[in-house]
PDB file of C-alpha atoms and ligand atoms in Angstrom:
ATOM      1  CA  MET A   1     125.152-108.478  71.532  1.00 82.00           C
ATOM      2  CA  SER A   2     126.385-107.155  68.613  1.00 94.00           C
ATOM      3  CA  GLU A   3     124.050-106.217  65.847  1.00 96.00           C
ATOM      4  CA  LEU A   4     125.799-109.109  63.746  1.00 97.00           C
ATOM      5  CA  SER A   5     125.407-111.492  66.853  1.00 97.00           C
ATOM      6  CA  ALA A   6     121.739-110.504  66.892  1.00 97.00           C
ATOM      7  CA  ALA A   7     121.231-111.091  63.109  1.00 98.00           C
ATOM      8  CA  LEU A   8     123.019-114.620  63.411  1.00 98.00           C
ATOM      9  CA  ASP A   9     121.176-115.857  66.239  1.00 98.00           C
ATOM     10  CA  ALA A  10     117.695-114.490  64.687  1.00 98.00           C
ATOM     11  CA  LEU A  11     118.680-116.503  61.361  1.00 98.00           C
ATOM     12  CA  VAL A  12     119.170-119.498  63.294  1.00 98.00           C
ATOM     13  CA  THR A  13     115.622-118.787  64.937  1.00 98.00           C
ATOM     14  CA  ALA A  14     113.900-118.372  61.691  1.00 98.00           C
ATOM     15  CA  ASN A  15     115.203-121.557  60.131  1.00 98.00           C
ATOM     16  CA  ARG A  16     114.379-123.528  62.869  1.00 98.00           C
ATOM     17  CA  ILE A  17     110.823-121.867  63.217  1.00 98.00           C
ATOM     18  CA  VAL A  18     109.977-122.317  59.159  1.00 98.00           C
ATOM     19  CA  ALA A  19     111.427-126.003  59.353  1.00 98.00           C
ATOM     20  CA  ASN A  20     109.411-126.345  62.684  1.00 97.00           C
ATOM     21  CA  GLU A  21     106.014-125.145  61.105  1.00 98.00           C
ATOM     22  CA  ASP A  22     106.532-127.478  57.978  1.00 97.00           C
ATOM     23  CA  VAL A  23     107.066-124.250  55.286  1.00 98.00           C
ATOM     24  CA  CYS A  24     110.476-125.007  54.734  1.00 96.00           C
ATOM     25  CA  ASP A  25     111.322-129.034  53.820  1.00 93.00           C
ATOM     26  CA  SER A  26     115.109-129.541  53.675  1.00 95.00           C
ATOM     27  CA  TYR A  27     115.500-128.278  50.661  1.00 95.00           C
ATOM     28  CA  GLY A  28     114.083-124.455  51.529  1.00 96.00           C
ATOM     29  CA  HIS A  29     116.464-121.685  52.952  1.00 98.00           C
ATOM     30  CA  VAL A  30     116.048-118.302  54.774  1.00 98.00           C
ATOM     31  CA  SER A  31     118.816-115.392  54.607  1.00 98.00           C
ATOM     32  CA  ILE A  32     119.223-112.019  56.251  1.00 98.00           C
ATOM     33  CA  ARG A  33     120.858-109.045  55.014  1.00 98.00           C
ATOM     34  CA  HIS A  34     124.381-108.537  56.595  1.00 98.00           C
ATOM     35  CA  PRO A  35     123.452-105.556  59.174  1.00 98.00           C
ATOM     36  CA  ASP A  36     127.091-104.132  58.801  1.00 97.00           C
ATOM     37  CA  ASN A  37     127.326-104.078  55.142  1.00 98.00           C
ATOM     38  CA  PRO A  38     124.219-103.931  52.884  1.00 98.00           C
ATOM     39  CA  ASP A  39     125.995-105.484  49.752  1.00 98.00           C
ATOM     40  CA  ARG A  40     126.334-108.864  51.570  1.00 98.00           C
ATOM     41  CA  TYR A  41     123.643-111.251  52.803  1.00 98.00           C
ATOM     42  CA  LEU A  42     124.276-114.188  55.548  1.00 98.00           C
ATOM     43  CA  LEU A  43     122.870-117.680  54.741  1.00 98.00           C
ATOM     44  CA  SER A  44     123.671-121.057  56.074  1.00 98.00           C
ATOM     45  CA  TYR A  45     125.944-123.427  53.865  1.00 98.00           C
ATOM     46  CA  SER A  46     123.878-126.240  52.203  1.00 98.00           C
ATOM     47  CA  ARG A  47     122.223-127.729  55.176  1.00 98.00           C
ATOM     48  CA  ALA A  48     118.559-128.407  56.175  1.00 98.00           C
ATOM     49  CA  PRO A  49     116.814-125.378  57.906  1.00 98.00           C
ATOM     50  CA  SER A  50     116.044-127.813  61.152  1.00 98.00           C
ATOM     51  CA  LEU A  51     119.681-128.389  61.583  1.00 98.00           C
ATOM     52  CA  VAL A  52     121.018-124.920  60.838  1.00 98.00           C
ATOM     53  CA  GLU A  53     123.185-123.291  64.072  1.00 98.00           C
ATOM     54  CA  VAL A  54     125.069-119.983  63.803  1.00 98.00           C
ATOM     55  CA  ALA A  55     128.679-121.816  63.109  1.00 98.00           C
ATOM     56  CA  ASP A  56     126.892-122.895  59.770  1.00 98.00           C
ATOM     57  CA  ILE A  57     126.287-119.331  58.442  1.00 98.00           C
ATOM     58  CA  VAL A  58     128.370-118.101  55.770  1.00 98.00           C
ATOM     59  CA  THR A  59     128.569-114.183  54.575  1.00 98.00           C
ATOM     60  CA  PHE A  60     128.031-113.971  50.554  1.00 98.00           C
ATOM     61  CA  GLU A  61     128.192-111.315  48.310  1.00 98.00           C
ATOM     62  CA  LEU A  62     125.273-110.012  46.390  1.00 98.00           C
ATOM     63  CA  ASP A  63     126.408-112.023  43.456  1.00 98.00           C
ATOM     64  CA  GLY A  64     126.682-115.105  45.405  1.00 98.00           C
ATOM     65  CA  THR A  65     130.538-115.176  45.719  1.00 98.00           C
ATOM     66  CA  PRO A  66     131.133-116.704  49.255  1.00 98.00           C
ATOM     67  CA  VAL A  67     133.528-114.706  51.547  1.00 98.00           C
ATOM     68  CA  ASP A  68     134.056-117.190  54.426  1.00 96.00           C
ATOM     69  CA  LEU A  69     132.640-120.677  52.919  1.00 97.00           C
ATOM     70  CA  GLY A  70     135.997-122.911  53.506  1.00 97.00           C
ATOM     71  CA  ASP A  71     135.650-126.268  52.312  1.00 98.00           C
ATOM     72  CA  ARG A  72     131.839-126.288  53.063  1.00 98.00           C
ATOM     73  CA  THR A  73     129.295-126.530  49.851  1.00 98.00           C
ATOM     74  CA  PRO A  74     126.834-123.424  49.467  1.00 98.00           C
ATOM     75  CA  TYR A  75     123.253-123.838  48.545  1.00 98.00           C
ATOM     76  CA  SER A  76     122.916-124.169  44.766  1.00 98.00           C
ATOM     77  CA  GLU A  77     119.485-121.647  44.702  1.00 98.00           C
ATOM     78  CA  ARG A  78     121.512-118.664  46.599  1.00 98.00           C
ATOM     79  CA  ALA A  79     121.151-116.351  43.391  1.00 98.00           C
ATOM     80  CA  ILE A  80     117.460-116.108  44.580  1.00 98.00           C
ATOM     81  CA  HIS A  81     118.582-114.146  47.800  1.00 98.00           C
ATOM     82  CA  GLY A  82     121.262-112.115  46.451  1.00 98.00           C
ATOM     83  CA  ALA A  83     119.091-110.664  43.244  1.00 98.00           C
ATOM     84  CA  ILE A  84     116.111-109.825  45.639  1.00 99.00           C
ATOM     85  CA  TYR A  85     118.524-108.018  47.613  1.00 99.00           C
ATOM     86  CA  GLU A  86     120.151-106.229  44.655  1.00 98.00           C
ATOM     87  CA  ALA A  87     116.807-105.159  43.449  1.00 98.00           C
ATOM     88  CA  ARG A  88     114.969-104.480  46.790  1.00 98.00           C
ATOM     89  CA  PRO A  89     117.001-101.923  49.371  1.00 98.00           C
ATOM     90  CA  ASP A  90     114.017-102.064  51.714  1.00 98.00           C
ATOM     91  CA  VAL A  91     114.353-105.927  51.834  1.00 98.00           C
ATOM     92  CA  ASN A  92     116.214-107.404  54.899  1.00 98.00           C
ATOM     93  CA  VAL A  93     115.078-111.128  54.956  1.00 98.00           C
ATOM     94  CA  VAL A  94     114.329-113.417  51.999  1.00 99.00           C
ATOM     95  CA  ILE A  95     112.566-116.728  52.501  1.00 98.00           C
ATOM     96  CA  HIS A  96     112.366-119.612  49.427  1.00 98.00           C
ATOM     97  CA  ASN A  97     110.440-122.666  50.390  1.00 98.00           C
ATOM     98  CA  HIS A  98     108.423-125.471  48.597  1.00 98.00           C
ATOM     99  CA  SER A  99     105.610-125.856  50.678  1.00 98.00           C
ATOM    100  CA  TYR A 100     103.435-128.639  49.546  1.00 97.00           C
ATOM    101  CA  GLU A 101     100.424-126.759  50.400  1.00 98.00           C
ATOM    102  CA  VAL A 102     101.461-123.742  48.245  1.00 98.00           C
ATOM    103  CA  ILE A 103     102.446-125.463  45.302  1.00 98.00           C
ATOM    104  CA  PRO A 104      99.067-126.282  44.082  1.00 98.00           C
ATOM    105  CA  PHE A 105      98.732-122.460  43.047  1.00 98.00           C
ATOM    106  CA  ALA A 106     101.881-122.582  41.533  1.00 98.00           C
ATOM    107  CA  VAL A 107     100.969-125.264  38.989  1.00 98.00           C
ATOM    108  CA  THR A 108      97.627-123.770  37.872  1.00 98.00           C
ATOM    109  CA  ASP A 109      96.041-120.915  36.918  1.00 96.00           C
ATOM    110  CA  VAL A 110      93.985-120.393  40.344  1.00 98.00           C
ATOM    111  CA  LYS A 111      95.444-116.984  41.952  1.00 97.00           C
ATOM    112  CA  MET A 112      96.158-117.177  45.841  1.00 98.00           C
ATOM    113  CA  ARG A 113      94.566-114.190  47.649  1.00 98.00           C
ATOM    114  CA  PRO A 114      93.919-113.862  51.167  1.00 98.00           C
ATOM    115  CA  VAL A 115      90.999-115.637  52.496  1.00 98.00           C
ATOM    116  CA  THR A 116      90.967-114.494  55.952  1.00 98.00           C
ATOM    117  CA  HIS A 117      92.102-111.632  58.103  1.00 98.00           C
ATOM    118  CA  THR A 118      95.392-113.606  59.450  1.00 98.00           C
ATOM    119  CA  CYS A 119      96.622-113.999  56.150  1.00 98.00           C
ATOM    120  CA  ALA A 120      95.964-110.549  54.806  1.00 98.00           C
ATOM    121  CA  PRO A 121      99.976-110.031  54.911  1.00 98.00           C
ATOM    122  CA  ILE A 122     100.559-112.199  52.299  1.00 98.00           C
ATOM    123  CA  GLY A 123      99.103-109.303  50.231  1.00 98.00           C
ATOM    124  CA  ALA A 124      96.434-108.439  47.126  1.00 97.00           C
ATOM    125  CA  ASP A 125      98.326-109.670  44.602  1.00 98.00           C
ATOM    126  CA  ILE A 126     100.608-112.769  44.336  1.00 98.00           C
ATOM    127  CA  PRO A 127     102.450-113.096  40.693  1.00 98.00           C
ATOM    128  CA  VAL A 128     103.644-116.331  39.558  1.00 98.00           C
ATOM    129  CA  TRP A 129     107.214-116.651  37.907  1.00 98.00           C
ATOM    130  CA  ASP A 130     107.516-119.139  35.322  1.00 98.00           C
ATOM    131  CA  MET A 131     111.267-119.860  34.706  1.00 98.00           C
ATOM    132  CA  ARG A 132     110.457-121.679  31.703  1.00 98.00           C
ATOM    133  CA  GLU A 133     109.228-118.676  29.959  1.00 98.00           C
ATOM    134  CA  LYS A 134     112.647-117.092  29.506  1.00 98.00           C
ATOM    135  CA  PHE A 135     115.105-120.069  30.524  1.00 98.00           C
ATOM    136  CA  GLY A 136     112.954-122.807  28.528  1.00 98.00           C
ATOM    137  CA  GLU A 137     113.232-125.983  30.083  1.00 98.00           C
ATOM    138  CA  THR A 138     115.670-126.829  32.951  1.00 98.00           C
ATOM    139  CA  ASN A 139     115.749-128.536  36.422  1.00 97.00           C
ATOM    140  CA  HIS A 140     113.948-125.492  37.570  1.00 97.00           C
ATOM    141  CA  LEU A 141     116.437-124.543  39.986  1.00 98.00           C
ATOM    142  CA  VAL A 142     117.579-120.919  40.257  1.00 98.00           C
ATOM    143  CA  VAL A 143     121.412-121.054  39.905  1.00 98.00           C
ATOM    144  CA  THR A 144     122.318-117.946  38.102  1.00 98.00           C
ATOM    145  CA  MET A 145     121.976-114.541  38.697  1.00 98.00           C
ATOM    146  CA  GLU A 146     120.392-113.527  35.557  1.00 98.00           C
ATOM    147  CA  GLN A 147     117.651-116.288  36.725  1.00 98.00           C
ATOM    148  CA  GLY A 148     117.373-114.598  39.957  1.00 98.00           C
ATOM    149  CA  ARG A 149     117.271-111.302  38.598  1.00 98.00           C
ATOM    150  CA  ASP A 150     114.434-112.470  36.528  1.00 98.00           C
ATOM    151  CA  LEU A 151     112.542-113.855  39.454  1.00 98.00           C
ATOM    152  CA  ALA A 152     113.191-110.564  41.565  1.00 99.00           C
ATOM    153  CA  ALA A 153     111.631-108.660  38.508  1.00 98.00           C
ATOM    154  CA  THR A 154     108.469-110.752  38.720  1.00 98.00           C
ATOM    155  CA  LEU A 155     108.521-110.099  42.424  1.00 98.00           C
ATOM    156  CA  GLY A 156     108.683-106.163  41.763  1.00 98.00           C
ATOM    157  CA  ASP A 157     107.945-104.181  45.013  1.00 98.00           C
ATOM    158  CA  ARG A 158     105.633-107.055  46.533  1.00 98.00           C
ATOM    159  CA  SER A 159     106.565-109.370  49.408  1.00 98.00           C
ATOM    160  CA  ILE A 160     105.776-112.564  47.747  1.00 98.00           C
ATOM    161  CA  SER A 161     106.084-114.305  44.307  1.00 98.00           C
ATOM    162  CA  LEU A 162     104.925-118.277  43.520  1.00 98.00           C
ATOM    163  CA  MET A 163     107.740-119.783  41.500  1.00 98.00           C
ATOM    164  CA  LYS A 164     106.171-122.141  38.940  1.00 98.00           C
ATOM    165  CA  ARG A 165     106.222-125.845  39.520  1.00 98.00           C
ATOM    166  CA  HIS A 166     108.731-125.317  42.446  1.00 98.00           C
ATOM    167  CA  GLY A 167     107.744-123.088  45.337  1.00 98.00           C
ATOM    168  CA  CYS A 168     107.912-119.796  46.424  1.00 98.00           C
ATOM    169  CA  VAL A 169     109.944-116.563  47.585  1.00 98.00           C
ATOM    170  CA  VAL A 170     108.897-114.406  50.582  1.00 98.00           C
ATOM    171  CA  ALA A 171     110.923-111.252  51.044  1.00 98.00           C
ATOM    172  CA  GLY A 172     110.554-108.478  53.942  1.00 98.00           C
ATOM    173  CA  ARG A 173     111.711-105.784  56.037  1.00 98.00           C
ATOM    174  CA  SER A 174     112.322-107.977  59.327  1.00 98.00           C
ATOM    175  CA  VAL A 175     112.605-111.476  60.483  1.00 98.00           C
ATOM    176  CA  GLN A 176     109.442-111.364  62.157  1.00 98.00           C
ATOM    177  CA  GLU A 177     107.309-110.229  59.385  1.00 98.00           C
ATOM    178  CA  THR A 178     109.060-112.353  56.835  1.00 98.00           C
ATOM    179  CA  VAL A 179     108.702-115.742  58.788  1.00 98.00           C
ATOM    180  CA  MET A 180     104.657-114.621  59.552  1.00 98.00           C
ATOM    181  CA  LYS A 181     104.451-114.063  55.877  1.00 98.00           C
ATOM    182  CA  ALA A 182     105.744-117.110  54.893  1.00 98.00           C
ATOM    183  CA  ILE A 183     103.799-119.334  57.383  1.00 98.00           C
ATOM    184  CA  TYR A 184     100.490-117.705  56.516  1.00 98.00           C
ATOM    185  CA  LEU A 185     100.740-118.166  53.017  1.00 98.00           C
ATOM    186  CA  GLN A 186     100.996-121.833  53.670  1.00 98.00           C
ATOM    187  CA  VAL A 187      97.815-121.450  55.925  1.00 98.00           C
ATOM    188  CA  ASN A 188      96.109-119.408  53.294  1.00 98.00           C
ATOM    189  CA  ALA A 189      96.969-122.165  50.763  1.00 98.00           C
ATOM    190  CA  LYS A 190      95.084-124.619  52.457  1.00 98.00           C
ATOM    191  CA  LEU A 191      92.179-122.506  53.502  1.00 98.00           C
ATOM    192  CA  GLN A 192      91.579-121.458  49.972  1.00 98.00           C
ATOM    193  CA  LEU A 193      91.905-124.600  48.495  1.00 98.00           C
ATOM    194  CA  GLN A 194      89.390-125.946  51.507  1.00 98.00           C
ATOM    195  CA  ALA A 195      86.935-122.994  50.616  1.00 98.00           C
ATOM    196  CA  MET A 196      86.985-123.717  47.005  1.00 98.00           C
ATOM    197  CA  GLN A 197      86.406-127.353  47.408  1.00 98.00           C
ATOM    198  CA  ILE A 198      82.926-126.527  49.160  1.00 98.00           C
ATOM    199  CA  GLY A 199      82.127-122.951  47.176  1.00 98.00           C
ATOM    200  CA  THR A 200      83.210-119.932  45.397  1.00 98.00           C
ATOM    201  CA  PRO A 201      85.657-117.904  48.175  1.00 98.00           C
ATOM    202  CA  ASP A 202      84.534-114.419  48.919  1.00 98.00           C
ATOM    203  CA  TYR A 203      87.967-113.066  49.659  1.00 98.00           C
ATOM    204  CA  LEU A 204      89.243-109.937  51.431  1.00 98.00           C
ATOM    205  CA  THR A 205      88.787-106.653  49.629  1.00 98.00           C
ATOM    206  CA  ASP A 206      92.008-104.698  48.742  1.00 98.00           C
ATOM    207  CA  THR A 207      91.145-102.276  51.460  1.00 98.00           C
ATOM    208  CA  GLU A 208      90.525-105.130  54.069  1.00 98.00           C
ATOM    209  CA  ILE A 209      94.058-106.740  53.173  1.00 98.00           C
ATOM    210  CA  ALA A 210      95.744-103.060  53.880  1.00 98.00           C
ATOM    211  CA  ALA A 211      93.685-102.900  57.372  1.00 98.00           C
ATOM    212  CA  CYS A 212      94.292-106.490  58.323  1.00 98.00           C
ATOM    213  CA  THR A 213      97.988-106.205  57.261  1.00 98.00           C
ATOM    214  CA  ASP A 214      98.347-103.524  59.483  1.00 97.00           C
ATOM    215  CA  MET A 215      96.766-105.247  62.389  1.00 97.00           C
ATOM    216  CA  GLN A 216      98.616-108.480  62.073  1.00 97.00           C
ATOM    217  CA  GLN A 217     102.354-106.626  61.574  1.00 96.00           C
ATOM    218  CA  SER A 218     101.824-104.539  64.775  1.00 97.00           C
ATOM    219  CA  PRO A 219     103.591-105.866  67.592  1.00 94.00           C
ATOM    220  CA  ILE A 220     100.438-106.846  69.556  1.00 94.00           C
ATOM    221  CA  SER A 221      99.900-109.508  66.547  1.00 96.00           C
ATOM    222  CA  LEU A 222     103.235-110.494  65.480  1.00 96.00           C
ATOM    223  CA  ASP A 223     104.728-110.446  69.134  1.00 96.00           C
ATOM    224  CA  ARG A 224     102.268-112.930  70.223  1.00 96.00           C
ATOM    225  CA  ALA A 225     102.670-115.275  67.299  1.00 97.00           C
ATOM    226  CA  TRP A 226     106.476-114.995  67.591  1.00 98.00           C
ATOM    227  CA  GLU A 227     106.836-116.129  70.893  1.00 97.00           C
ATOM    228  CA  ALA A 228     104.835-119.184  70.520  1.00 98.00           C
ATOM    229  CA  TRP A 229     106.587-119.889  67.503  1.00 98.00           C
ATOM    230  CA  CYS A 230     109.769-119.655  69.364  1.00 98.00           C
ATOM    231  CA  ARG A 231     108.840-121.773  71.809  1.00 98.00           C
ATOM    232  CA  ARG A 232     107.528-124.693  69.336  1.00 97.00           C
ATOM    233  CA  ALA A 233     110.882-124.385  67.879  1.00 97.00           C
ATOM    234  CA  GLU A 234     112.692-124.642  71.285  1.00 97.00           C
ATOM    235  CA  ARG A 235     114.480-121.221  70.252  1.00 97.00           C
ATOM    236  CA  ALA A 236     114.602-118.093  72.934  1.00 94.00           C
ATOM    237  CA  LYS A 237     112.244-115.404  72.265  1.00 87.00           C
TER     238      LYS A 237
HETATM  239 MN1   MN B 301     114.137-124.402  45.353  1.00 63.37          MN
END
């Protein structure tokens, strides 16, 4: 399998997993940097992640210009992806979603922070980007590169930023690592909210977050979860 074929296959698997785990509703999306050209990325045309197939995937320039779109309609929010790839040469995968569990932390001043070891890869510092600050009252869709770049600036060198009144973005080096962060961001949101209902959470420390992240992102942890996610989504590992 060529590197491009492998990337397309992995991108379809990532779409199916985030849909199957209820991280992405029909409006989320997943992209991967083009393995043969770092100035391009691969992203489905405007289709629900649960339905995405290899033939649906379009190549885009980082500024969002489609290379092989044909008569299909692209996602209006593809600027999220291009702007992050532009700002972050270390990032190869971007997931944008509107997880219903995460959104309460994107509309309040309650900071999300890992409450348990398996959630450590979400990181110690999760910012919230507020489109309203620079762009006023909009429909909240990130449709211009200026908006995408502003989001990427808030993300900085982190892997996750929440998006106020909207959802979140998750960026990572590999498909497996990024999918794990998106899934466990949602898990942490559920657990943190539950903990806050019965008391004050005693969060992981920064040192514990670093140690647990190393463990969770090692093959012994990541491969085990990946196999189960693939099986549930009816995709080959
Ligand atoms: Mn969105």
